[in-house]
Amino acid sequence: MNLKKGGRMEFKDTVYGRRAVNFFDPGKDVPENLLRQMIETAARAPSGFNIQPWSLMVLREPEERQRLRKLAWDQPKVSEAPVILIVLADTEGWMPGNPFAEKNFAEMVRSGQMKPEQREWFDGACKTLYGASEARKIAFACKNAGFFAMNLMLAAKDLGVDTHPMDGFDLEGVREAFRIPKNYWIPLLMAVGYFRKGAELLPPKWRKTYDEIVVRF
């Protein structure tokens, strides 16, 4: 493993070293400052028109994690990891009136990327791209939240923290149990913590090759 100045990993080592670990040390917490650093680094992810339609619920309390575990196929890591993130994708994040959509346009005007008189065009473009159908709304939200979620996992690994993304859960059950508004899709849950020493870490799974990925029709 190649380390940068300060003991941090080189990017390729971070990518190759990231694993979806199943066994977390329940006695080793993730400090709040480290979690904050991880999230703020991940927030550098790109998003359509910089709308950033992602949010997180951070679950630390054992009761909350145990409640979530019952809705997540009873996966032990949900209660063993010291932190669980519920990743939220706002299907209405592009809409006029949304606080972050309003902030985003104001920031674009302030920085000179947009002019106030372009507001009607901007709203129309967002509606065409992201709000033309329910499928488009979900695709917009989940695609961008996915960029953010991948950054979360890489930022965590760079800080020496392990993660596991999960889509094995009752979406509507989680929504109800944690009072999540209907405009949010829940693309994944993420366990955050440290691999439990002595547990078995299986070899990395296979990945598609370049020739398997690149296609033409």
XYZ file of C-alpha atoms in Angstrom:
217
model
C 0.000 0.000 0.000
C 1.333 3.415 -0.967
C 0.728 6.183 1.529
C 0.674 9.889 0.826
C 2.258 12.470 3.087
C 0.361 12.394 6.360
C -0.351 8.664 6.209
C -3.310 8.835 3.805
C -3.741 6.357 0.954
C -3.091 6.968 -2.710
C -6.328 7.152 -4.708
C -5.924 3.807 -6.481
C -5.227 2.089 -3.172
C -8.338 3.704 -1.719
C -10.455 2.396 -4.602
C -9.000 -1.102 -4.529
C -8.915 -1.221 -0.744
C -12.553 -0.288 -0.246
C -14.580 -3.344 0.700
C -18.191 -3.860 1.705
C -17.373 -5.457 5.046
C -19.960 -7.569 6.835
C -18.464 -7.621 10.313
C -18.032 -4.443 12.351
C -16.426 -3.898 15.737
C -19.343 -2.733 17.940
C -16.923 -1.438 20.553
C -15.069 0.954 18.282
C -16.930 4.184 17.584
C -16.519 6.567 14.668
C -15.692 9.993 16.159
C -18.071 12.788 15.200
C -15.302 14.909 13.699
C -14.235 12.015 11.452
C -17.808 11.408 10.296
C -18.215 15.116 9.580
C -14.991 15.121 7.565
C -16.160 12.084 5.603
C -19.515 13.684 4.763
C -18.066 17.061 3.832
C -15.510 15.403 1.554
C -18.236 13.319 -0.084
C -20.246 16.483 -0.711
C -17.744 17.366 -3.440
C -19.614 14.873 -5.634
C -21.020 16.219 -8.908
C -24.747 16.646 -9.471
C -26.996 17.842 -12.272
C -27.023 21.675 -12.271
C -25.305 21.335 -8.862
C -28.720 20.688 -7.266
C -27.263 18.173 -4.752
C -30.525 16.309 -4.031
C -29.068 14.218 -1.226
C -29.497 14.146 2.524
C -28.510 11.757 5.298
C -30.070 10.480 8.479
C -27.332 9.491 10.942
C -28.291 6.708 13.346
C -26.032 6.227 16.355
C -28.430 5.233 19.125
C -28.611 1.435 19.668
C -32.422 1.566 19.821
C -32.627 3.249 16.424
C -30.188 0.820 14.827
C -32.020 -2.157 16.310
C -35.312 -0.786 14.999
C -33.792 -0.394 11.568
C -32.299 -3.889 11.687
C -35.791 -5.365 11.946
C -36.634 -3.624 8.671
C -33.352 -4.554 6.974
C -33.610 -8.331 6.701
C -32.234 -8.672 10.247
C -28.682 -8.014 9.044
C -26.387 -8.046 12.115
C -24.183 -5.255 10.756
C -27.090 -2.813 11.072
C -26.895 -3.005 14.856
C -23.175 -3.828 15.149
C -21.785 -0.892 13.147
C -21.580 2.204 15.370
C -23.083 4.422 12.653
C -25.783 3.729 10.092
C -26.555 6.251 7.375
C -29.935 6.364 5.689
C -29.147 7.891 2.305
C -32.000 10.041 1.014
C -32.617 11.178 -2.560
C -34.953 14.154 -2.931
C -37.160 13.613 -5.992
C -38.326 17.224 -5.664
C -34.865 18.717 -5.177
C -35.056 20.432 -8.572
C -38.428 22.120 -8.010
C -38.879 25.893 -7.596
C -39.496 26.607 -3.941
C -37.259 23.812 -2.703
C -34.868 25.547 -0.258
C -31.749 24.098 -1.851
C -32.973 24.697 -5.400
C -33.509 28.338 -4.424
C -30.108 28.558 -2.750
C -28.492 26.934 -5.768
C -29.908 29.416 -8.253
C -29.014 32.344 -5.993
C -25.438 31.049 -5.740
C -25.206 30.678 -9.515
C -26.360 34.287 -9.919
C -23.940 35.463 -7.257
C -21.014 33.699 -8.965
C -21.952 34.994 -12.404
C -22.867 31.593 -13.855
C -26.494 32.672 -14.299
C -28.379 35.933 -14.640
C -31.626 36.616 -12.756
C -33.546 36.817 -16.035
C -32.551 33.228 -16.828
C -34.672 31.869 -13.997
C -37.591 30.846 -16.199
C -35.248 29.001 -18.561
C -33.512 27.287 -15.652
C -36.762 26.094 -14.070
C -37.995 24.836 -17.424
C -34.762 22.956 -18.106
C -34.907 21.289 -14.686
C -38.523 20.273 -15.191
C -37.748 18.793 -18.618
C -34.692 16.901 -17.412
C -35.777 15.862 -13.947
C -39.529 16.247 -13.584
C -41.074 15.069 -16.857
C -42.365 11.845 -15.223
C -42.241 9.971 -11.937
C -39.544 7.741 -13.394
C -37.454 10.801 -14.304
C -37.866 12.218 -10.799
C -36.641 9.014 -9.175
C -33.811 8.602 -11.695
C -32.646 12.181 -11.106
C -32.652 11.811 -7.337
C -31.098 8.351 -7.132
C -28.456 8.980 -9.801
C -27.131 12.032 -8.001
C -27.449 10.510 -4.530
C -25.493 7.553 -5.906
C -22.593 9.846 -6.839
C -22.655 11.153 -3.267
C -22.889 7.672 -1.733
C -19.883 6.407 -3.692
C -17.917 9.433 -2.540
C -18.938 8.646 1.047
C -17.447 5.169 0.793
C -14.214 6.388 -0.786
C -13.883 9.261 1.692
C -14.415 6.800 4.542
C -11.760 4.410 3.266
C -9.317 7.275 2.821
C -9.828 8.039 6.521
C -9.372 4.402 7.520
C -13.087 3.771 8.075
C -14.987 0.789 6.652
C -18.449 0.795 5.094
C -21.110 -1.465 3.647
C -23.881 -0.196 1.325
C -27.182 -2.068 1.673
C -30.303 -2.264 -0.444
C -31.823 -5.199 1.446
C -34.496 -3.358 3.428
C -38.211 -2.575 3.485
C -38.292 0.857 1.861
C -41.793 1.805 2.954
C -41.226 0.313 6.393
C -38.114 2.441 6.878
C -39.946 5.498 5.583
C -42.733 5.008 8.130
C -40.513 4.044 11.065
C -38.287 7.102 10.663
C -40.981 9.534 9.453
C -39.265 10.195 6.122
C -41.325 12.480 3.844
C -42.707 11.071 0.597
C -40.524 13.251 -1.628
C -37.470 11.259 -0.555
C -36.526 7.979 -2.197
C -34.248 5.773 -0.089
C -31.665 4.297 -2.474
C -29.541 2.638 0.209
C -28.492 2.275 3.813
C -24.816 2.420 4.731
C -23.072 0.834 7.690
C -20.031 2.814 8.865
C -17.402 1.658 11.330
C -14.322 -0.539 11.661
C -13.813 -4.131 10.533
C -13.930 -6.547 13.454
C -10.524 -8.096 14.035
C -10.581 -11.861 13.771
C -13.592 -11.950 11.455
C -13.191 -13.484 8.023
C -12.870 -11.056 5.135
C -13.608 -12.949 1.941
C -11.548 -12.259 -1.210
C -12.779 -9.411 -3.438
C -15.589 -10.362 -5.821
C -15.052 -10.473 -9.582
C -15.439 -7.309 -11.622
C -16.235 -6.760 -15.278
C -13.218 -6.147 -17.502
C -12.766 -3.234 -19.896
C -13.894 -5.405 -22.818
C -17.013 -6.495 -20.914
C -17.915 -2.936 -19.974
C -17.460 -1.160 -23.325
C -20.307 -1.904 -25.735
C -21.748 -0.751 -29.055
C -25.220 -1.270 -30.487
